[in-house]
CSV table of N, CA and C in Angstrom, one decimal:
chain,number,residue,atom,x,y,z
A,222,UNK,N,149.0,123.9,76.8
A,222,UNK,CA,149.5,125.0,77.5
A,222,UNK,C,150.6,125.7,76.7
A,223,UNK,N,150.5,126.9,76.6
A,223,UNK,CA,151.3,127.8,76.0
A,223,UNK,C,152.4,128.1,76.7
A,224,UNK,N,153.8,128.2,76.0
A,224,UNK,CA,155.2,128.0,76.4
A,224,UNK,C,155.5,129.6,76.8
A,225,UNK,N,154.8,130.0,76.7
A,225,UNK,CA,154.9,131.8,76.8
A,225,UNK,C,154.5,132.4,78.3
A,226,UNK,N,155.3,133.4,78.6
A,226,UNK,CA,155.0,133.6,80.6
A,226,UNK,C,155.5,134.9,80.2
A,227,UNK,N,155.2,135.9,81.0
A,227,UNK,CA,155.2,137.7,81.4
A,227,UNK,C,156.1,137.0,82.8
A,228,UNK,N,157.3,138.0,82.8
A,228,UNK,CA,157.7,137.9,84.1
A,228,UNK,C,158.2,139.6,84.2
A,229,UNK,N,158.1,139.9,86.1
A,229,UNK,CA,158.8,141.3,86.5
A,229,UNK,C,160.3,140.7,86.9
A,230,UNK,N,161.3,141.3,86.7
A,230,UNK,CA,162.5,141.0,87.3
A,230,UNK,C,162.7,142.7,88.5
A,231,UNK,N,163.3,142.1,89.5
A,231,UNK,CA,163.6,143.1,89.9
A,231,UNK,C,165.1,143.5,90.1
A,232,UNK,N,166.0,144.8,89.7
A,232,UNK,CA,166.9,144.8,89.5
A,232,UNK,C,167.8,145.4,90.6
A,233,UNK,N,169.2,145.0,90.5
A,233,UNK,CA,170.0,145.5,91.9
A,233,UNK,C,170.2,147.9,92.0
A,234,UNK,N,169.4,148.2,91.3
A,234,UNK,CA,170.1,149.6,91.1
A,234,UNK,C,169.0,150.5,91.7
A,235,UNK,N,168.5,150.2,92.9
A,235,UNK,CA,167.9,151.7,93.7
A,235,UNK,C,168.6,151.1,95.5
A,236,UNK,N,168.8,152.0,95.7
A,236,UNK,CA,169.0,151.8,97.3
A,236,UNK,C,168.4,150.4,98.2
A,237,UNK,N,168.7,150.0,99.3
A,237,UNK,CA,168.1,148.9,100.0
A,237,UNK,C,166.7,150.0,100.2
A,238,UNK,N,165.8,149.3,101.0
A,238,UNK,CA,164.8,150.3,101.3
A,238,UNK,C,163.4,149.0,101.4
A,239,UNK,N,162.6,149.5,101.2
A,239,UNK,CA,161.2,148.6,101.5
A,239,UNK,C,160.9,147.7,100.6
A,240,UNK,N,161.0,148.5,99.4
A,240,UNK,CA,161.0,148.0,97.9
A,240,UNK,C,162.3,148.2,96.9
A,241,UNK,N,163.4,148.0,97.7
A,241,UNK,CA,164.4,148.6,96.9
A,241,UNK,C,164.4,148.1,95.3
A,242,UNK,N,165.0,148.4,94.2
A,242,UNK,CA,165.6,147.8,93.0
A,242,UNK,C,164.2,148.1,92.0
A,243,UNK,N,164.9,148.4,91.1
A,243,UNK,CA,163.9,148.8,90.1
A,243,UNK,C,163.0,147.7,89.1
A,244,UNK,N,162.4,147.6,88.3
A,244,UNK,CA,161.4,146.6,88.1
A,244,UNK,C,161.3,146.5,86.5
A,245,UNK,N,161.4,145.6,86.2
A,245,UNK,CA,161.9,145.5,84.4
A,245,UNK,C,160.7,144.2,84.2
A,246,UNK,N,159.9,144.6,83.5
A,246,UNK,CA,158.5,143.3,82.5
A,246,UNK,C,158.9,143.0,81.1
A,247,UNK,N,159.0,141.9,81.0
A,247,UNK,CA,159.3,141.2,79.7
A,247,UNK,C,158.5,140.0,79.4
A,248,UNK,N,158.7,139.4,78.5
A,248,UNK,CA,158.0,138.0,78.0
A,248,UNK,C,159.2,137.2,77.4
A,249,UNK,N,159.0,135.6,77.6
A,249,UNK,CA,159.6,134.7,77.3
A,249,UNK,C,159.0,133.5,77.2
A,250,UNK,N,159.7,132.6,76.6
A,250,UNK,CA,159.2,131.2,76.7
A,250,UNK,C,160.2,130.2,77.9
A,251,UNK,N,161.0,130.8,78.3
A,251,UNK,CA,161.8,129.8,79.6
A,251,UNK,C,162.3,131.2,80.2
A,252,UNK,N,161.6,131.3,81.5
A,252,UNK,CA,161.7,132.3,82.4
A,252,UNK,C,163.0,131.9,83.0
A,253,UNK,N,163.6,131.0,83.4
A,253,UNK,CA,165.1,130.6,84.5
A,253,UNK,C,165.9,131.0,83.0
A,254,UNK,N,166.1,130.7,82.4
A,254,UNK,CA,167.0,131.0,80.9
A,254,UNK,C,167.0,133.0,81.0
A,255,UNK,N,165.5,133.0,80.8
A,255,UNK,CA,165.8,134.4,80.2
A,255,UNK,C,166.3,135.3,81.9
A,256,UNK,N,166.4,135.1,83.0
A,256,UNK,CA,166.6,136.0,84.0
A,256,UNK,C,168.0,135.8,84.0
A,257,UNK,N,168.6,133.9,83.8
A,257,UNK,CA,170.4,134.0,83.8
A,257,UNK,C,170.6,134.8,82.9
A,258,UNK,N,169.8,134.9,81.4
A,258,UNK,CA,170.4,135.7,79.9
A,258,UNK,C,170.7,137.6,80.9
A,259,UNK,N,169.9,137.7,81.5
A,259,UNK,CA,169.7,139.0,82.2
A,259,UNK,C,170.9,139.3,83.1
A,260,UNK,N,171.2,138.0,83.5
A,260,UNK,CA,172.4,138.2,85.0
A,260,UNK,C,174.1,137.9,84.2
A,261,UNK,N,173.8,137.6,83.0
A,261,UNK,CA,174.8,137.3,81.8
A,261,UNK,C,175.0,138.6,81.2
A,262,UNK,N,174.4,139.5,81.5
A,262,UNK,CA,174.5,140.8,80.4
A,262,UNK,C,174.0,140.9,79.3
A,263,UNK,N,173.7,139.4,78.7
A,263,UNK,CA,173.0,139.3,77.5
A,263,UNK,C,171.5,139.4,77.2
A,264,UNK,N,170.7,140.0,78.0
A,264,UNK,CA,169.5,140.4,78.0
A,264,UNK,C,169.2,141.2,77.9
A,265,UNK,N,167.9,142.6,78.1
A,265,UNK,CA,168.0,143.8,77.7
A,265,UNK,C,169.1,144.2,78.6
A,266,UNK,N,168.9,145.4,77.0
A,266,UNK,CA,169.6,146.7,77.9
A,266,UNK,C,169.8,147.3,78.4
A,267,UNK,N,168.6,147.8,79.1
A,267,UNK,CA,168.0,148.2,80.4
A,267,UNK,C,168.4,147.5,81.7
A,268,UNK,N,168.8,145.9,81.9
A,268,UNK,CA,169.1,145.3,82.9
A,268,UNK,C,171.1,145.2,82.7
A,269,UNK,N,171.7,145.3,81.7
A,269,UNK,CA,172.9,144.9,82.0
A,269,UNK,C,173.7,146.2,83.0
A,270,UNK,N,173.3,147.0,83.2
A,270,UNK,CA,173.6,148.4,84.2
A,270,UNK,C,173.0,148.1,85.0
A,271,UNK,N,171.6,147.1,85.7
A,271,UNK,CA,171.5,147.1,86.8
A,271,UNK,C,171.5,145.8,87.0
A,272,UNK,N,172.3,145.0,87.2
A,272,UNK,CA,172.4,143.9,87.5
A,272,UNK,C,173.2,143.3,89.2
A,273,UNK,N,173.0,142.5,89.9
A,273,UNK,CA,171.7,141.2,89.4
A,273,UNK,C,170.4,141.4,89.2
A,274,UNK,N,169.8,140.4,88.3
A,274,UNK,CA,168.2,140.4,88.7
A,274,UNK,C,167.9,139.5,88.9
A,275,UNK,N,166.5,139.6,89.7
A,275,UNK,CA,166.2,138.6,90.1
A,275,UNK,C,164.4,138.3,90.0
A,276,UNK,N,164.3,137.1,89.9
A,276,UNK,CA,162.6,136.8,89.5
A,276,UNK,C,161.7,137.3,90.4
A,277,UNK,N,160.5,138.3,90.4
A,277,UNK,CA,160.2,138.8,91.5
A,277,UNK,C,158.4,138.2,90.8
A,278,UNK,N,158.3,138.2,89.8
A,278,UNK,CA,156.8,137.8,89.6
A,278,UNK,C,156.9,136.8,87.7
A,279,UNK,N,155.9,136.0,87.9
A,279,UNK,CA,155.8,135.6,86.5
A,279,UNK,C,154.3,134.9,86.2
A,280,UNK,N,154.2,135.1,85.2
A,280,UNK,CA,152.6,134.2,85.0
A,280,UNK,C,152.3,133.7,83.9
A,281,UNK,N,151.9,132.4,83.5
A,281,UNK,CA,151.4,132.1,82.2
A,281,UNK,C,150.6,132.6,81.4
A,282,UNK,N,151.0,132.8,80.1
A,282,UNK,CA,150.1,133.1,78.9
A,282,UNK,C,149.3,132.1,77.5
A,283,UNK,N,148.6,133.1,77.1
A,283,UNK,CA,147.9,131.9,76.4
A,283,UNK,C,148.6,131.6,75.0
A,284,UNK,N,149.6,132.8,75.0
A,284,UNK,CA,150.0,132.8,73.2
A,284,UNK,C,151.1,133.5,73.6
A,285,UNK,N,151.8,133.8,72.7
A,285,UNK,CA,152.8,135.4,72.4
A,285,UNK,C,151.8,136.5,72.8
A,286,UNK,N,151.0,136.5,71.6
A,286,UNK,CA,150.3,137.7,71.3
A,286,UNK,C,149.2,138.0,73.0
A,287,UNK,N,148.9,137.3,74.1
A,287,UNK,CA,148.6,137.7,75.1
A,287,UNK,C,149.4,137.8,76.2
A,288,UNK,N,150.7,136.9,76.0
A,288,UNK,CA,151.8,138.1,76.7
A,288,UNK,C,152.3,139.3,76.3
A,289,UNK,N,152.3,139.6,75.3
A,289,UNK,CA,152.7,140.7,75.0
A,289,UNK,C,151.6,141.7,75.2
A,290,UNK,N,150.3,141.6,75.4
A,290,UNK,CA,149.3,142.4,75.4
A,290,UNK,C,149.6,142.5,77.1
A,291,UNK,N,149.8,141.6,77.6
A,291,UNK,CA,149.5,141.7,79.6
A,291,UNK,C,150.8,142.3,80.0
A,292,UNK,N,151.9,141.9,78.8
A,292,UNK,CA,153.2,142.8,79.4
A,292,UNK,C,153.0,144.3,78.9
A,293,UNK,N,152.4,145.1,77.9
A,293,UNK,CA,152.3,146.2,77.6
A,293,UNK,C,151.1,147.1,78.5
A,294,UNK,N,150.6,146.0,79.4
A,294,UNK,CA,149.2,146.4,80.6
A,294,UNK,C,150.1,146.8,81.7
A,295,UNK,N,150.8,145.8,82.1
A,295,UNK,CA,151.7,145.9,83.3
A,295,UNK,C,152.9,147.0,83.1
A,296,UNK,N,153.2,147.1,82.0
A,296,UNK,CA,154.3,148.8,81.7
A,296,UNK,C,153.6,149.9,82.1
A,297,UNK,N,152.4,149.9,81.2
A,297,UNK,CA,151.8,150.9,82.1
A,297,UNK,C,150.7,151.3,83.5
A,298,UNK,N,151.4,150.5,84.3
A,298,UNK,CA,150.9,150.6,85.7
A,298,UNK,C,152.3,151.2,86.4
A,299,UNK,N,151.3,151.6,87.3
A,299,UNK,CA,152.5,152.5,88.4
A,299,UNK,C,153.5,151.7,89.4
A,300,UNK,N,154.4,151.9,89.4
A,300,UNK,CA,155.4,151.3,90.6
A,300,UNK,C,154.4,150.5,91.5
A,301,UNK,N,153.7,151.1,92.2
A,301,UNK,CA,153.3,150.7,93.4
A,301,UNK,C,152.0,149.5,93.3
A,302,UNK,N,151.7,149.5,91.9
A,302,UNK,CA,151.0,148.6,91.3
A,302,UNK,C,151.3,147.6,91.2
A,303,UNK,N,152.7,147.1,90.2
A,303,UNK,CA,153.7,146.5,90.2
A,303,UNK,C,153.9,145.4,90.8
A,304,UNK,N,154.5,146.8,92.6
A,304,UNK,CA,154.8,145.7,93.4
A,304,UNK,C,153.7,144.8,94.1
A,305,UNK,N,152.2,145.4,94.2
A,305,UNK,CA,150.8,144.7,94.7
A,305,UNK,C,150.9,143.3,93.6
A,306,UNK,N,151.4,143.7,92.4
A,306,UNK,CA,151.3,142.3,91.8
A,306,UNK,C,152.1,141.6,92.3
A,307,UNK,N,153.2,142.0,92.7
A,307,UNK,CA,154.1,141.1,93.1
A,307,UNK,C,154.2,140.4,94.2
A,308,UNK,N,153.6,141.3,95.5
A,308,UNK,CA,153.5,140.7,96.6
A,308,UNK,C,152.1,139.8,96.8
A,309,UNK,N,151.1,139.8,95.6
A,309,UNK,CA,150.5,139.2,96.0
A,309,UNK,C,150.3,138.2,95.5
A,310,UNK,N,151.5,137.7,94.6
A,310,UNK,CA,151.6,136.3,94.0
A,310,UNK,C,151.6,134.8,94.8
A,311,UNK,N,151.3,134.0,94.7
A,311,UNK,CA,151.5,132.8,95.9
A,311,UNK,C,152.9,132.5,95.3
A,312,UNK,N,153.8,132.5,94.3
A,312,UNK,CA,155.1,132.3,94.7
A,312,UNK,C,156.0,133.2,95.4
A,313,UNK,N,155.4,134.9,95.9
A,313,UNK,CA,156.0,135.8,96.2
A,313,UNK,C,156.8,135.1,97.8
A,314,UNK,N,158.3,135.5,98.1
A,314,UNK,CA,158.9,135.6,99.1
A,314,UNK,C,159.9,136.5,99.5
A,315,UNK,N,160.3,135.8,100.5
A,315,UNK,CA,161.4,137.5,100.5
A,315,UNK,C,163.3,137.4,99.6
A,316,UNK,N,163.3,136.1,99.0
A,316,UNK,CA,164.1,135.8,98.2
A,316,UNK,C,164.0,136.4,96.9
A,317,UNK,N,162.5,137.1,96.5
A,317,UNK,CA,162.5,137.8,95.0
A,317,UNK,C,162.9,138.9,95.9
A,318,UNK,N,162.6,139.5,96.8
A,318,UNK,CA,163.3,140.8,97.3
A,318,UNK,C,164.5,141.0,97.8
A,319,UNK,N,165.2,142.1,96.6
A,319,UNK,CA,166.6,142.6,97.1
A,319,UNK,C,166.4,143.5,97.9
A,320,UNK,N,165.2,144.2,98.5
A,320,UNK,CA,165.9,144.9,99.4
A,320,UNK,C,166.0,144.4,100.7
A,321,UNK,N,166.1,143.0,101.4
A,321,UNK,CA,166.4,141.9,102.2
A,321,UNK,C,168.0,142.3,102.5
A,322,UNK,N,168.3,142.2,100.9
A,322,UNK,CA,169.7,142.6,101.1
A,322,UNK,C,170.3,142.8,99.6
A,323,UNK,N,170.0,144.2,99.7
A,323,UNK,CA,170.1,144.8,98.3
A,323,UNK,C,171.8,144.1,97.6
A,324,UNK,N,171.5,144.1,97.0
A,324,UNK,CA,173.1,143.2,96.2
A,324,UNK,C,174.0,143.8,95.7
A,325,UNK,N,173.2,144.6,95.3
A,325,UNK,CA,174.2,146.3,94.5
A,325,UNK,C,175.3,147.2,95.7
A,326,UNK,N,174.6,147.0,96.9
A,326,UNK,CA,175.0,147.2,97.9
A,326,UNK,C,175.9,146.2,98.8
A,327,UNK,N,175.9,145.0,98.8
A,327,UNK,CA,176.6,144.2,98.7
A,327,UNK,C,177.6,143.8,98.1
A,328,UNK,N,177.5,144.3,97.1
A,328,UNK,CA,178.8,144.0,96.1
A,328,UNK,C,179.4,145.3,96.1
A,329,UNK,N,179.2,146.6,96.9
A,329,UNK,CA,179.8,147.8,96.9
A,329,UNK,C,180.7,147.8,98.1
A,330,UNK,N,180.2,147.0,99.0
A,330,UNK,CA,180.6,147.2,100.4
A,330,UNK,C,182.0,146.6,100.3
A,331,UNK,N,183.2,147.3,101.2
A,331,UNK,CA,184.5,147.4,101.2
A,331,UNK,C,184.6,146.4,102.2
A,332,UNK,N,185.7,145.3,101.9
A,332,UNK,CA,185.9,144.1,103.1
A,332,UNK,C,186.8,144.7,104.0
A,333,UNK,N,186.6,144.0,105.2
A,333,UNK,CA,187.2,144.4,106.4
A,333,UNK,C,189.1,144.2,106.0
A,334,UNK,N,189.8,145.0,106.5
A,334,UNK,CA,191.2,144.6,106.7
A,334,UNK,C,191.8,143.7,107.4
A,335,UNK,N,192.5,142.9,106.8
A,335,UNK,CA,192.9,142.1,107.5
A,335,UNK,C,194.3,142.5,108.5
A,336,UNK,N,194.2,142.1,109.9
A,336,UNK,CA,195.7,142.5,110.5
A,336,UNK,C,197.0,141.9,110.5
A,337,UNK,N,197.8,142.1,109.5
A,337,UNK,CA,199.4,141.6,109.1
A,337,UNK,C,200.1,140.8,110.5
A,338,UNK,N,200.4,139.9,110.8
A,338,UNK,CA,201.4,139.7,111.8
A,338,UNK,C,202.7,139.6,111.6
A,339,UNK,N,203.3,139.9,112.1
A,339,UNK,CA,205.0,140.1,111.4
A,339,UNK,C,206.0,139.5,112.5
């Protein structure tokens, strides 16, 4: 078995909504490594502006060279493509989805005041 896997991350930077957060395809050889390297900043560049991410799809490959051929398939498919891949994974849940509870929006949101007693 080949150490190589295509994963979509989905990222904290579009509105909550149905499908919120935008969708970033890469290749790795340790998917949990490379999505922390992503939530670390140290990943693309593309993800350190929209962070968190989180694992929304991944699949085994046979080599480099056929991840990289199925991640350059999956770039160019449309959004809505994407996410059919994604929803129709048997690991798919609602834990790959931020927009459950978009995080970007969660981490925007102002905490309640607390009342002083004097």
């Amino acid at each position: 078995m080949s150490p190589w896997h295509v994963y979509i991350a989905r990222c904290a930077d579009l509105p909550a909504g149905r499908h919120g957060g935008s969708l970033y395809t890469g290749v790795t050889t340790d998917v949990p490594r490379r999505i922390a390297e992503h939530n670390a900043g140290i990943g693309a560049a593309y993800t350190r502006s929209r962070r968190p991410v989180a694992l929304a799809w991944s699949e085994p490959a046979a080599s480099r060279s056929a991840a990289l051929k199925r991640e350059a398939r999956i770039k160019r498919m449309s959004r809505e493509a994407k996410l059919a891949l994604v929803v129709s994974s048997p690991h798919h849940s609602s834990r790959t989805r931020m927009a459950k509870g978009n995080h970007a929006q969660q981490r925007n949101k102002k905490k309640p005041k607390k009342n002083k007693k004097k």
